[in-house]
Amino acid sequence: MRILSKHRPSRLRLDGPRSLEVVASGNTLVVDGRPQAQALRLDAGRWHVRGRGLDRRYEASLSLAAREGELIVVASFALETYVAAVTASETEVDTPFEALRAQAITARSYVLASGKRHDEARACDLTHCQVLRGEGFARHLRRARDAARATEGLVLRLPDGSIALSPFHASCGGHTAEPVAVFGAPDLTGAAAVPDRCPASPWRAVVPRSLVSAAASDALGGPAQAVDLLLDRDSSGAVVRVVDRASGRDARGDAFFRALGARTGWDRIRSARFSMTFGGDQALLEGQGHGHGVGLCQAGAALLARQGWTAEQLLAHYFPRALPGKLTDK
């Protein structure tokens, strides 16, 4: 897994089975002051990784290389160690245990079904794949490890026997989204659009109209103006298609949502469930939820688990087109 790419580190201090300082000097890796011709490979262990604005702990083997002054860091985890770390990173510290179990099964399924997504590694530690922030808060990590152990080897399987590419998100705002409408066909998730008890989680953002036009141009693959956009929604209220009335081009709503987030900030454009109105050179976006809205809703799962739902009931609710099964099952 590629880690720390968001921080683009050029210098790191590593302590674990051994202690060393690693620097990227152009395309040359410098280890404890000595240039090294090849990538540095460090054996599996508990590594404490520190750098500017960084203080992370990982139980993994590490590989480090230099590219244009940046350290390329790849961590290799045992599957269940990775599932526990993702479960801890992707959930709140007060998440009920049954919701943690459901998250662990979902995360395990997703990483196994997603294949290789990056040149340097199978996955990364960002939202694009699954968030992994290192070991973090000790008590929460222990609970996440317990959830991983309690579900060891369990995955979600589609009717054809393949492992489901099971997505999750922070908050659906009261209704999850249809996977084909958001991600396109064929459906590999096993999820479905279902009403949920998740709080509405309303949000609003005022952004320059020019940024909306730029995001639409990114999503549509050609010049577009905000005023010409038509937003199509599904039964959950999620934008599933954006159409440029001037050119006739269209794109998936998820692509437009992600382009908006990239242009204006992910903390501002929180979900694909939004409406958009214009006033002068500004656009007002008002929406509900946080994330793409497909699959496991973390806020909804936590609420239902507090009401007595088990992990199995949660998964059946959010993934009615998939069934739990062992990795060893055919």
Coordinates of C-alpha atoms in Angstrom, one line a residue:
M1 CA 0.0 0.0 0.0
R2 CA 1.3 3.5 -0.9
I3 CA 1.3 5.6 2.3
L4 CA 1.9 9.2 3.1
S5 CA 1.6 10.5 -0.5
K6 CA -0.7 13.3 0.6
H7 CA 2.1 14.7 2.6
R8 CA 4.8 14.3 -0.1
P9 CA 7.6 13.7 2.5
S10 CA 11.2 14.4 1.6
R11 CA 12.7 13.4 4.9
L12 CA 11.5 10.8 7.4
R13 CA 12.8 9.4 10.7
L14 CA 12.0 5.7 11.2
D15 CA 12.3 3.8 14.5
G16 CA 11.4 0.1 14.9
P17 CA 13.5 -3.0 14.4
R18 CA 16.2 -0.5 13.5
S19 CA 16.5 3.3 13.6
L20 CA 17.4 5.4 10.5
E21 CA 16.8 8.7 8.7
V22 CA 15.8 8.6 5.0
V23 CA 16.0 11.6 2.6
A24 CA 14.9 12.0 -1.0
S25 CA 17.6 14.0 -2.9
G26 CA 16.2 14.3 -6.4
N27 CA 15.9 10.7 -7.5
T28 CA 18.5 9.5 -5.1
L29 CA 17.6 7.9 -1.8
V30 CA 19.9 8.9 1.1
V31 CA 19.9 6.6 4.1
D32 CA 21.7 7.9 7.2
G33 CA 23.7 10.3 5.1
R34 CA 24.8 7.7 2.5
P35 CA 23.3 7.6 -1.1
Q36 CA 21.7 4.3 -2.0
A37 CA 21.3 3.1 -5.5
Q38 CA 18.2 0.9 -4.9
A39 CA 15.0 1.1 -3.0
L40 CA 15.3 0.5 0.7
R41 CA 13.4 -2.5 2.1
L42 CA 12.7 -2.8 5.8
D43 CA 11.5 -6.0 7.4
A44 CA 8.1 -6.4 8.9
G45 CA 7.8 -4.9 12.4
R46 CA 6.2 -2.1 14.4
W47 CA 7.5 1.1 12.7
H48 CA 7.3 4.6 14.1
V49 CA 7.4 7.0 11.2
R50 CA 8.0 10.8 11.8
G51 CA 8.4 13.7 9.5
R52 CA 7.2 17.3 9.1
G53 CA 3.6 17.2 10.3
L54 CA 3.7 13.4 10.5
D55 CA 3.7 11.0 13.4
R56 CA 2.4 7.6 12.4
R57 CA 2.8 4.0 13.6
Y58 CA 2.5 1.0 11.3
E59 CA 2.8 -2.8 11.8
A60 CA 4.1 -3.6 8.3
S61 CA 7.2 -4.1 6.2
L62 CA 8.3 -0.9 4.4
S63 CA 9.8 0.0 1.0
L64 CA 11.2 3.5 0.3
A65 CA 12.4 5.1 -2.9
A66 CA 13.1 8.6 -4.1
R67 CA 11.4 10.4 -7.0
E68 CA 11.9 14.1 -7.8
G69 CA 12.6 15.0 -4.2
E70 CA 9.8 13.0 -2.7
L71 CA 9.9 9.7 -0.7
I72 CA 7.7 7.0 -2.2
V73 CA 6.7 4.9 0.8
V74 CA 5.0 1.5 0.3
A75 CA 3.8 -0.6 3.3
S76 CA 3.0 -4.3 3.1
F77 CA 0.5 -5.5 5.7
A78 CA -0.9 -8.8 6.7
L79 CA -4.5 -8.8 5.6
E80 CA -6.1 -8.8 9.0
T81 CA -3.7 -6.2 10.3
Y82 CA -4.7 -4.0 7.4
V83 CA -8.4 -4.6 8.0
A84 CA -8.1 -3.6 11.7
A85 CA -6.1 -0.5 10.9
V86 CA -8.6 0.6 8.2
T87 CA -11.6 -0.1 10.5
A88 CA -10.0 2.1 13.2
S89 CA -9.2 4.8 10.7
E90 CA -12.6 4.9 9.0
T91 CA -14.8 4.9 12.1
E92 CA -15.5 7.2 15.1
V93 CA -14.2 6.2 18.5
D94 CA -17.7 5.6 19.9
T95 CA -18.8 3.3 17.1
P96 CA -20.7 0.3 18.5
F97 CA -18.9 -3.1 18.2
E98 CA -21.5 -4.6 15.8
A99 CA -21.0 -1.6 13.4
L100 CA -17.2 -2.2 13.7
R101 CA -17.7 -5.8 12.7
A102 CA -19.8 -4.8 9.7
Q103 CA -17.1 -2.2 8.8
A104 CA -14.4 -4.8 9.0
I105 CA -16.2 -7.2 6.6
T106 CA -16.9 -4.4 4.2
A107 CA -13.3 -3.1 4.2
R108 CA -11.9 -6.6 3.8
S109 CA -14.2 -7.3 0.8
Y110 CA -13.4 -3.9 -0.8
V111 CA -9.7 -4.3 -0.7
L112 CA -9.7 -7.9 -2.0
A113 CA -12.2 -7.0 -4.8
S114 CA -10.6 -3.8 -5.9
G115 CA -7.4 -5.2 -7.5
K116 CA -4.3 -3.1 -8.1
R117 CA -5.3 0.6 -8.2
H118 CA -1.8 2.3 -8.2
D119 CA 1.4 1.9 -10.1
E120 CA 3.5 1.5 -7.0
A121 CA 1.1 -0.5 -4.9
R122 CA -2.2 -2.3 -4.7
A123 CA -3.9 0.6 -2.9
C124 CA -3.2 3.8 -1.0
D125 CA -4.1 5.2 2.4
L126 CA -6.5 7.9 1.1
T127 CA -10.2 8.1 0.6
H128 CA -9.6 7.1 -3.0
C129 CA -9.0 3.6 -1.7
Q130 CA -9.5 3.3 2.1
V131 CA -8.3 5.7 4.7
L132 CA -5.5 4.4 6.9
R133 CA -3.9 6.8 9.3
G134 CA -1.6 4.5 11.2
E135 CA -2.4 2.9 14.5
G136 CA -4.0 6.0 16.1
F137 CA -6.0 6.0 19.3
A138 CA -5.0 2.9 21.2
R139 CA -8.3 1.9 22.7
H140 CA -10.2 2.3 19.4
L141 CA -7.5 0.3 17.6
R142 CA -7.9 -2.5 20.2
R143 CA -11.7 -2.6 19.5
A144 CA -11.1 -2.5 15.7
R145 CA -8.6 -5.4 16.1
D146 CA -11.3 -7.3 18.0
A147 CA -13.8 -6.6 15.3
A148 CA -11.3 -7.9 12.6
R149 CA -10.6 -11.0 14.6
A150 CA -14.3 -11.7 15.2
T151 CA -14.9 -11.6 11.4
E152 CA -11.6 -13.0 10.2
G153 CA -11.8 -14.3 6.7
L154 CA -15.4 -13.1 6.2
V155 CA -16.3 -11.3 3.0
L156 CA -19.4 -10.3 1.1
R157 CA -20.0 -12.3 -2.1
L158 CA -22.1 -11.6 -5.1
P159 CA -24.5 -14.2 -6.5
D160 CA -21.8 -15.3 -9.0
G161 CA -19.5 -16.1 -6.1
S162 CA -17.1 -13.1 -6.6
I163 CA -16.2 -10.9 -3.7
A164 CA -18.3 -7.7 -3.7
L165 CA -16.5 -4.4 -4.3
S166 CA -18.4 -3.2 -1.2
P167 CA -18.2 0.6 -0.7
F168 CA -19.0 2.7 2.4
H169 CA -19.4 6.3 3.2
A170 CA -19.7 8.6 6.3
S171 CA -23.4 9.6 6.1
C172 CA -26.2 9.0 3.5
G173 CA -28.5 11.7 4.9
G174 CA -31.5 9.4 5.2
H175 CA -31.3 7.3 2.0
T176 CA -28.5 5.4 0.3
A177 CA -27.9 5.7 -3.4
E178 CA -28.3 3.1 -6.2
P179 CA -24.8 1.9 -7.1
V180 CA -25.4 1.6 -10.9
A181 CA -26.7 5.2 -11.0
V182 CA -23.6 6.5 -9.1
F183 CA -20.8 4.2 -10.4
G184 CA -22.2 2.9 -13.6
A185 CA -22.9 -0.7 -14.7
P186 CA -22.2 -3.5 -14.1
D187 CA -22.9 -3.5 -10.3
L188 CA -20.1 -5.1 -8.5
T189 CA -21.0 -3.8 -5.0
G190 CA -24.0 -5.8 -3.9
A191 CA -25.5 -2.6 -2.5
A192 CA -28.9 -1.1 -3.2
A193 CA -30.7 2.2 -2.6
V194 CA -32.5 1.8 0.7
P195 CA -34.1 4.2 3.2
D196 CA -32.0 4.6 6.3
R197 CA -32.3 6.1 9.8
C198 CA -29.2 8.1 9.3
P199 CA -29.6 11.8 10.4
A200 CA -30.1 14.3 7.6
S201 CA -26.6 15.8 8.0
P202 CA -27.4 19.0 6.1
W203 CA -24.7 21.1 4.6
R204 CA -24.4 24.2 2.4
A205 CA -21.5 25.8 0.5
V206 CA -21.2 29.1 -1.5
V207 CA -18.5 28.8 -4.2
P208 CA -17.5 30.9 -7.2
R209 CA -19.6 30.1 -10.3
S210 CA -16.3 29.8 -12.2
L211 CA -15.2 26.8 -10.1
V212 CA -18.5 25.0 -10.8
S213 CA -17.8 25.6 -14.5
A214 CA -14.3 24.3 -14.2
A215 CA -15.5 21.2 -12.3
A216 CA -18.1 20.6 -14.9
S217 CA -15.5 20.9 -17.6
D218 CA -13.3 18.3 -15.8
A219 CA -16.2 15.9 -15.4
L220 CA -17.6 16.3 -19.0
G221 CA -14.2 16.3 -20.7
G222 CA -14.8 19.7 -22.5
P223 CA -15.6 23.3 -21.8
A224 CA -18.9 23.8 -20.0
Q225 CA -20.6 26.7 -18.2
A226 CA -22.3 26.3 -14.8
V227 CA -25.6 28.0 -16.1
D228 CA -26.0 25.3 -18.8
L229 CA -25.9 22.3 -16.4
L230 CA -28.8 20.0 -15.8
L231 CA -28.6 17.7 -12.8
D232 CA -30.5 14.4 -12.8
R233 CA -31.2 12.7 -9.5
D234 CA -32.2 9.2 -8.3
S235 CA -34.8 8.3 -5.7
S236 CA -32.4 9.1 -2.9
G237 CA -31.8 12.7 -4.2
A238 CA -28.3 12.0 -5.3
V239 CA -27.0 13.6 -8.5
V240 CA -26.5 10.6 -10.8
R241 CA -26.0 12.5 -14.1
V242 CA -24.9 15.9 -15.1
V243 CA -25.8 17.2 -18.6
D244 CA -24.4 20.2 -20.5
R245 CA -27.4 21.5 -22.4
A246 CA -25.2 23.6 -24.7
S247 CA -23.1 20.7 -26.0
G248 CA -25.3 17.7 -25.1
R249 CA -22.3 16.0 -23.3
D250 CA -23.1 14.2 -20.1
A251 CA -21.2 12.6 -17.2
R252 CA -21.9 10.5 -14.1
G253 CA -22.9 12.5 -11.1
D254 CA -20.2 10.9 -9.0
A255 CA -17.6 12.3 -11.5
F256 CA -19.1 15.8 -11.1
F257 CA -19.2 15.5 -7.3
R258 CA -15.5 14.5 -7.2
A259 CA -14.5 17.2 -9.6
L260 CA -16.3 19.8 -7.4
G261 CA -14.6 18.4 -4.3
A262 CA -11.2 18.6 -6.0
R263 CA -11.8 22.2 -7.1
T264 CA -13.4 23.6 -4.0
G265 CA -12.4 21.4 -1.1
W266 CA -13.7 18.0 0.1
D267 CA -14.7 19.6 3.4
R268 CA -17.1 21.9 1.5
I269 CA -18.8 19.6 -1.1
R270 CA -19.7 16.8 1.3
S271 CA -22.0 14.6 -0.8
A272 CA -23.6 14.0 -4.2
R273 CA -27.0 14.8 -2.7
F274 CA -27.3 18.5 -3.4
S275 CA -29.2 21.2 -5.3
M276 CA -27.5 24.2 -6.9
T277 CA -28.7 27.7 -7.5
F278 CA -26.9 30.8 -8.8
G279 CA -26.8 34.4 -7.8
G280 CA -24.4 36.7 -9.6
D281 CA -21.0 35.1 -9.8
Q282 CA -21.7 32.7 -6.9
A283 CA -23.3 29.3 -6.7
L284 CA -25.2 28.0 -3.6
L285 CA -25.0 24.3 -3.1
E286 CA -27.3 22.8 -0.4
G287 CA -27.2 19.1 0.4
Q288 CA -27.4 16.2 2.8
G289 CA -25.0 13.5 3.8
H290 CA -21.3 13.0 3.5
G291 CA -19.7 10.8 0.8
H292 CA -21.0 9.1 -2.4
G293 CA -23.9 7.5 -0.6
V294 CA -23.5 3.9 -1.8
G295 CA -23.3 0.9 0.4
L296 CA -22.6 0.9 4.1
C297 CA -23.6 4.2 5.8
Q298 CA -21.3 4.6 8.8
A299 CA -23.6 7.0 10.7
G300 CA -26.7 4.9 10.0
A301 CA -24.9 1.7 10.9
A302 CA -23.8 3.1 14.2
L303 CA -27.3 4.3 15.0
L304 CA -28.9 0.9 14.1
A305 CA -26.2 -1.0 16.1
R306 CA -27.1 1.1 19.2
Q307 CA -30.7 0.0 18.6
G308 CA -29.6 -3.7 18.7
W309 CA -28.9 -4.6 15.1
T310 CA -26.1 -7.1 14.5
A311 CA -23.4 -6.9 11.9
E312 CA -25.2 -9.5 9.8
Q313 CA -28.4 -7.4 9.9
L314 CA -26.5 -4.3 9.0
L315 CA -24.9 -5.9 6.0
A316 CA -28.2 -7.4 4.8
H317 CA -29.7 -3.9 5.0
Y318 CA -27.0 -2.1 3.1
F319 CA -25.9 -4.9 0.7
P320 CA -29.1 -6.9 0.0
R321 CA -27.6 -8.2 -3.2
A322 CA -24.7 -9.9 -1.5
L323 CA -24.2 -12.6 1.2
P324 CA -21.5 -13.1 3.8
G325 CA -19.1 -16.0 3.1
K326 CA -15.7 -17.2 4.0
L327 CA -12.6 -16.5 1.8
T328 CA -12.2 -20.3 1.6
D329 CA -15.7 -20.7 0.1
K330 CA -16.0 -21.4 -3.6

